[in-house]
């Protein structure tokens, strides 16, 4: 998979992909992540990427020209499965969309800033709009990092058995059961006896029951 991210703040996207599973996915060739600075495509002498909004009102709007220039350049080089705009008024990002996106060959992600982007970018270029939750971030970069992480870890070969996505919370509409490691007792806090029993059928039944209990308590909406 190839992912192109368009931003005015490329620094914000350096560290999220430079460690652990995301770094290894790139090293192993499962994904290429390219970050493009929209400012490099500005043609005016101050390298502006935003302007006052028509009709008045507080806040700057990201201009169409430099964004169109990057998008057109990239589109001339390959076909994109989706051109995504990260915005709080987008579709709420959930595991189903994540699974779907993980099947893509090429993804482009535009990070919004200021008061947003000129609406013509959205109507003319964008094929999918994503929000990661009902709160407002100062820009789309952290949200884009969330989407990339959630998608890339689903690409076959990125995770090993130990980190398998199959047992993730949400993948089966259930939250994950509690987990424990050594020591068996810490200051009187004990690991549930059954996990030490060696009876794998019983352990599996216990885990299913705990997953159900946890989901019922914390996210009953997932069970509907
Ligand atoms: Cl995608 N962008 C911004 N700026 N805020 C958000 C968001 C995105 N998703 C939730 N809040």
Tab-separated table of C-alpha atoms and ligand atoms in Angstrom:
chain	number	residue	atom	x	y	z
A	1	UNK	CA	0.000	0.000	0.000
A	2	UNK	CA	1.066	3.573	-0.644
A	3	UNK	CA	-0.264	6.460	1.459
A	4	UNK	CA	0.252	10.132	0.526
A	5	UNK	CA	-0.511	12.649	3.263
A	6	UNK	CA	-1.016	16.336	2.393
A	7	UNK	CA	-0.386	18.788	5.222
A	8	UNK	CA	0.841	22.273	6.144
A	9	UNK	CA	2.536	20.805	9.246
A	10	UNK	CA	4.674	17.845	8.123
A	11	UNK	CA	6.584	17.861	11.460
A	12	UNK	CA	3.436	16.548	13.170
A	13	UNK	CA	3.600	13.395	11.060
A	14	UNK	CA	7.222	12.444	11.657
A	15	UNK	CA	7.191	10.495	14.918
A	16	UNK	CA	3.891	8.551	14.646
A	17	UNK	CA	5.301	6.374	11.861
A	18	UNK	CA	8.881	6.160	13.142
A	19	UNK	CA	8.517	3.489	15.805
A	20	UNK	CA	7.291	-0.005	16.500
A	21	UNK	CA	4.725	-1.597	14.183
A	22	UNK	CA	4.402	1.386	11.794
A	23	UNK	CA	8.177	1.594	11.267
A	24	UNK	CA	8.457	-2.159	10.789
A	25	UNK	CA	5.587	-2.166	8.267
A	26	UNK	CA	7.558	0.334	6.166
A	27	UNK	CA	10.891	-1.476	6.619
A	28	UNK	CA	9.289	-4.735	5.485
A	29	UNK	CA	7.815	-3.014	2.429
A	30	UNK	CA	4.143	-3.432	3.364
A	31	UNK	CA	3.503	0.303	3.173
A	32	UNK	CA	5.113	3.480	1.830
A	33	UNK	CA	4.092	6.673	3.604
A	34	UNK	CA	4.838	9.939	1.805
A	35	UNK	CA	4.202	13.267	3.540
A	36	UNK	CA	3.813	16.318	1.280
A	37	UNK	CA	4.079	19.908	2.477
A	38	UNK	CA	1.243	21.845	0.791
A	39	UNK	CA	3.291	25.027	1.210
A	40	UNK	CA	5.833	23.686	-1.317
A	41	UNK	CA	3.067	23.975	-3.944
A	42	UNK	CA	2.136	27.576	-3.200
A	43	UNK	CA	2.999	29.844	-6.119
A	44	UNK	CA	2.632	33.268	-4.513
A	45	UNK	CA	5.694	35.049	-3.198
A	46	UNK	CA	4.851	34.658	0.507
A	47	UNK	CA	4.144	30.930	0.086
A	48	UNK	CA	0.663	31.471	1.507
A	49	UNK	CA	-1.626	28.449	1.741
A	50	UNK	CA	-4.680	30.182	3.240
A	51	UNK	CA	-6.762	33.320	2.813
A	52	UNK	CA	-9.668	35.302	4.352
A	53	UNK	CA	-13.058	33.765	3.816
A	54	UNK	CA	-15.550	35.269	1.375
A	55	UNK	CA	-18.503	36.856	3.123
A	56	UNK	CA	-16.425	37.682	6.186
A	57	UNK	CA	-16.027	35.849	9.474
A	58	UNK	CA	-13.206	34.808	11.763
A	59	UNK	CA	-10.581	32.295	10.679
A	60	UNK	CA	-8.587	31.614	7.556
A	61	UNK	CA	-9.560	29.110	4.881
A	62	UNK	CA	-7.098	26.823	3.092
A	63	UNK	CA	-6.882	27.863	-0.564
A	64	UNK	CA	-7.685	25.535	-3.434
A	65	UNK	CA	-4.644	26.299	-5.676
A	66	UNK	CA	-1.753	24.657	-3.779
A	67	UNK	CA	-3.946	21.715	-2.712
A	68	UNK	CA	-5.138	21.196	-6.294
A	69	UNK	CA	-1.520	21.322	-7.472
A	70	UNK	CA	-0.407	18.460	-5.162
A	71	UNK	CA	-3.515	16.386	-5.810
A	72	UNK	CA	-3.253	16.784	-9.600
A	73	UNK	CA	0.435	15.868	-9.550
A	74	UNK	CA	-0.166	12.731	-7.480
A	75	UNK	CA	-3.250	11.705	-9.492
A	76	UNK	CA	-1.215	11.924	-12.693
A	77	UNK	CA	1.217	9.368	-11.237
A	78	UNK	CA	-1.200	6.654	-10.020
A	79	UNK	CA	-4.848	5.859	-9.326
A	80	UNK	CA	-6.133	6.446	-5.820
A	81	UNK	CA	-8.710	4.202	-4.151
A	82	UNK	CA	-9.793	7.131	-1.994
A	83	UNK	CA	-8.873	10.774	-1.544
A	84	UNK	CA	-9.722	11.370	2.087
A	85	UNK	CA	-10.293	14.674	3.879
A	86	UNK	CA	-9.815	14.646	7.646
A	87	UNK	CA	-12.536	16.844	9.151
A	88	UNK	CA	-14.658	16.906	12.331
A	89	UNK	CA	-17.814	16.963	10.153
A	90	UNK	CA	-16.801	13.763	8.328
A	91	UNK	CA	-18.115	10.240	8.779
A	92	UNK	CA	-17.239	8.789	12.178
A	93	UNK	CA	-14.263	6.424	11.761
A	94	UNK	CA	-15.025	2.871	12.900
A	95	UNK	CA	-13.505	-0.590	12.441
A	96	UNK	CA	-15.654	-1.400	9.374
A	97	UNK	CA	-14.283	1.570	7.391
A	98	UNK	CA	-10.838	0.711	8.655
A	99	UNK	CA	-11.102	-2.875	7.355
A	100	UNK	CA	-12.344	-1.566	3.995
A	101	UNK	CA	-9.487	0.959	3.636
A	102	UNK	CA	-6.905	-1.718	4.465
A	103	UNK	CA	-7.705	-3.340	1.084
A	104	UNK	CA	-6.561	-0.217	-0.815
A	105	UNK	CA	-3.565	0.057	-3.114
A	106	UNK	CA	-3.164	3.860	-2.938
A	107	UNK	CA	-4.664	6.294	-0.440
A	108	UNK	CA	-4.382	10.069	-0.304
A	109	UNK	CA	-5.183	11.921	2.928
A	110	UNK	CA	-5.655	15.690	3.145
A	111	UNK	CA	-5.282	17.234	6.614
A	112	UNK	CA	-7.466	20.272	7.274
A	113	UNK	CA	-6.441	23.334	9.272
A	114	UNK	CA	-7.699	26.793	10.209
A	115	UNK	CA	-11.432	27.100	9.431
A	116	UNK	CA	-11.191	24.267	6.903
A	117	UNK	CA	-10.534	24.042	3.175
A	118	UNK	CA	-12.270	25.852	0.329
A	119	UNK	CA	-15.456	23.854	-0.283
A	120	UNK	CA	-14.497	23.347	-3.951
A	121	UNK	CA	-11.639	21.065	-2.847
A	122	UNK	CA	-14.193	18.861	-1.097
A	123	UNK	CA	-16.720	18.743	-3.917
A	124	UNK	CA	-14.187	18.344	-6.731
A	125	UNK	CA	-11.425	16.107	-5.348
A	126	UNK	CA	-12.419	14.436	-2.095
A	127	UNK	CA	-14.028	10.980	-2.223
A	128	UNK	CA	-14.322	10.317	1.512
A	129	UNK	CA	-14.492	12.516	4.621
A	130	UNK	CA	-13.453	11.114	7.985
A	131	UNK	CA	-13.794	12.304	11.593
A	132	UNK	CA	-12.178	10.338	14.416
A	133	UNK	CA	-14.643	11.463	17.090
A	134	UNK	CA	-16.994	14.124	18.397
A	135	UNK	CA	-14.450	16.710	19.527
A	136	UNK	CA	-12.391	19.289	17.679
A	137	UNK	CA	-8.640	18.957	17.079
A	138	UNK	CA	-6.514	21.905	15.972
A	139	UNK	CA	-5.730	20.119	12.730
A	140	UNK	CA	-6.295	16.893	10.844
A	141	UNK	CA	-2.712	15.582	11.261
A	142	UNK	CA	-3.175	13.638	14.501
A	143	UNK	CA	-6.445	12.252	13.148
A	144	UNK	CA	-4.670	11.193	9.934
A	145	UNK	CA	-2.012	9.423	12.027
A	146	UNK	CA	-4.792	7.554	13.850
A	147	UNK	CA	-6.372	6.436	10.563
A	148	UNK	CA	-3.038	5.364	9.049
A	149	UNK	CA	-2.100	3.354	12.150
A	150	UNK	CA	-5.487	1.637	12.325
A	151	UNK	CA	-5.395	0.778	8.602
A	152	UNK	CA	-1.739	-0.241	8.213
A	153	UNK	CA	-1.822	-2.765	11.058
A	154	UNK	CA	-4.508	-4.662	9.127
A	155	UNK	CA	-2.360	-5.152	6.008
A	156	UNK	CA	-1.531	-8.875	5.821
A	157	UNK	CA	1.971	-9.515	7.173
A	158	UNK	CA	2.224	-6.337	9.254
A	159	UNK	CA	1.222	-8.020	12.490
A	160	UNK	CA	2.661	-11.290	13.708
A	161	UNK	CA	0.749	-13.941	15.683
A	162	UNK	CA	1.502	-12.194	18.910
A	163	UNK	CA	-0.165	-8.977	17.820
A	164	UNK	CA	-2.837	-10.558	15.600
A	165	UNK	CA	-5.699	-8.254	14.660
A	166	UNK	CA	-8.216	-11.091	14.898
A	167	UNK	CA	-8.500	-10.816	18.668
A	168	UNK	CA	-8.735	-7.004	18.718
A	169	UNK	CA	-11.551	-5.276	20.504
A	170	UNK	CA	-14.242	-4.260	17.931
A	171	UNK	CA	-13.177	-6.782	15.298
A	172	UNK	CA	-15.972	-9.112	16.484
A	173	UNK	CA	-18.068	-6.307	17.993
A	174	UNK	CA	-16.813	-7.286	21.440
A	175	UNK	CA	-14.315	-5.561	23.717
A	176	UNK	CA	-11.290	-7.634	24.702
A	177	UNK	CA	-11.278	-9.550	28.010
A	178	UNK	CA	-8.853	-8.590	30.827
A	179	UNK	CA	-5.267	-9.881	30.561
A	180	UNK	CA	-2.629	-10.674	33.202
A	181	UNK	CA	1.050	-11.568	33.399
A	182	UNK	CA	3.443	-12.518	36.198
A	183	UNK	CA	3.556	-12.308	39.162
A	184	UNK	CA	0.521	-14.427	40.137
A	185	UNK	CA	0.071	-12.224	43.206
A	186	UNK	CA	1.067	-8.590	43.752
A	187	UNK	CA	0.443	-7.025	47.180
A	188	UNK	CA	-2.550	-9.319	47.644
A	189	UNK	CA	-3.915	-8.686	44.126
A	190	UNK	CA	-4.404	-12.105	42.558
A	191	UNK	CA	-4.610	-13.312	38.976
A	192	UNK	CA	-7.938	-15.175	38.402
A	193	UNK	CA	-7.370	-18.839	39.358
A	194	UNK	CA	-8.737	-20.167	36.077
A	195	UNK	CA	-5.962	-18.554	34.019
A	196	UNK	CA	-3.400	-20.571	36.011
A	197	UNK	CA	-5.378	-23.832	35.671
A	198	UNK	CA	-3.958	-24.961	32.324
A	199	UNK	CA	-7.487	-25.951	31.190
A	200	UNK	CA	-7.636	-24.185	27.836
A	201	UNK	CA	-11.292	-24.914	27.104
A	202	UNK	CA	-12.267	-23.371	30.434
A	203	UNK	CA	-9.922	-20.438	29.883
A	204	UNK	CA	-11.476	-19.737	26.463
A	205	UNK	CA	-14.981	-19.892	27.948
A	206	UNK	CA	-13.917	-17.506	30.731
A	207	UNK	CA	-12.460	-15.056	28.196
A	208	UNK	CA	-15.640	-15.076	26.108
A	209	UNK	CA	-17.747	-14.491	29.177
A	210	UNK	CA	-15.522	-11.625	30.371
A	211	UNK	CA	-15.525	-10.041	26.904
A	212	UNK	CA	-19.319	-10.166	26.865
A	213	UNK	CA	-19.575	-8.780	30.410
A	214	UNK	CA	-17.163	-5.949	29.633
A	215	UNK	CA	-19.003	-5.064	26.417
A	216	UNK	CA	-22.373	-5.091	28.186
A	217	UNK	CA	-21.037	-2.789	30.909
A	218	UNK	CA	-19.005	-0.358	28.797
A	219	UNK	CA	-20.345	-0.457	25.223
A	220	UNK	CA	-23.844	-1.966	25.168
A	221	UNK	CA	-24.318	-0.177	21.798
A	222	UNK	CA	-21.931	-2.726	20.195
A	223	UNK	CA	-24.272	-5.605	21.036
A	224	UNK	CA	-27.272	-4.160	19.170
B	1	LIG	CL1	-10.438	14.463	11.273
B	1	LIG	N1	-10.019	16.839	12.291
B	1	LIG	C1	-10.148	17.751	13.246
B	1	LIG	N2	-9.599	18.963	13.074
B	1	LIG	N3	-10.783	17.544	14.382
B	1	LIG	C2	-11.313	16.327	14.544
B	1	LIG	C3	-11.227	15.324	13.586
B	1	LIG	C4	-10.555	15.624	12.445
B	1	LIG	N4	-11.865	14.226	14.043
B	1	LIG	C5	-12.321	14.572	15.234
B	1	LIG	N5	-12.011	15.833	15.548
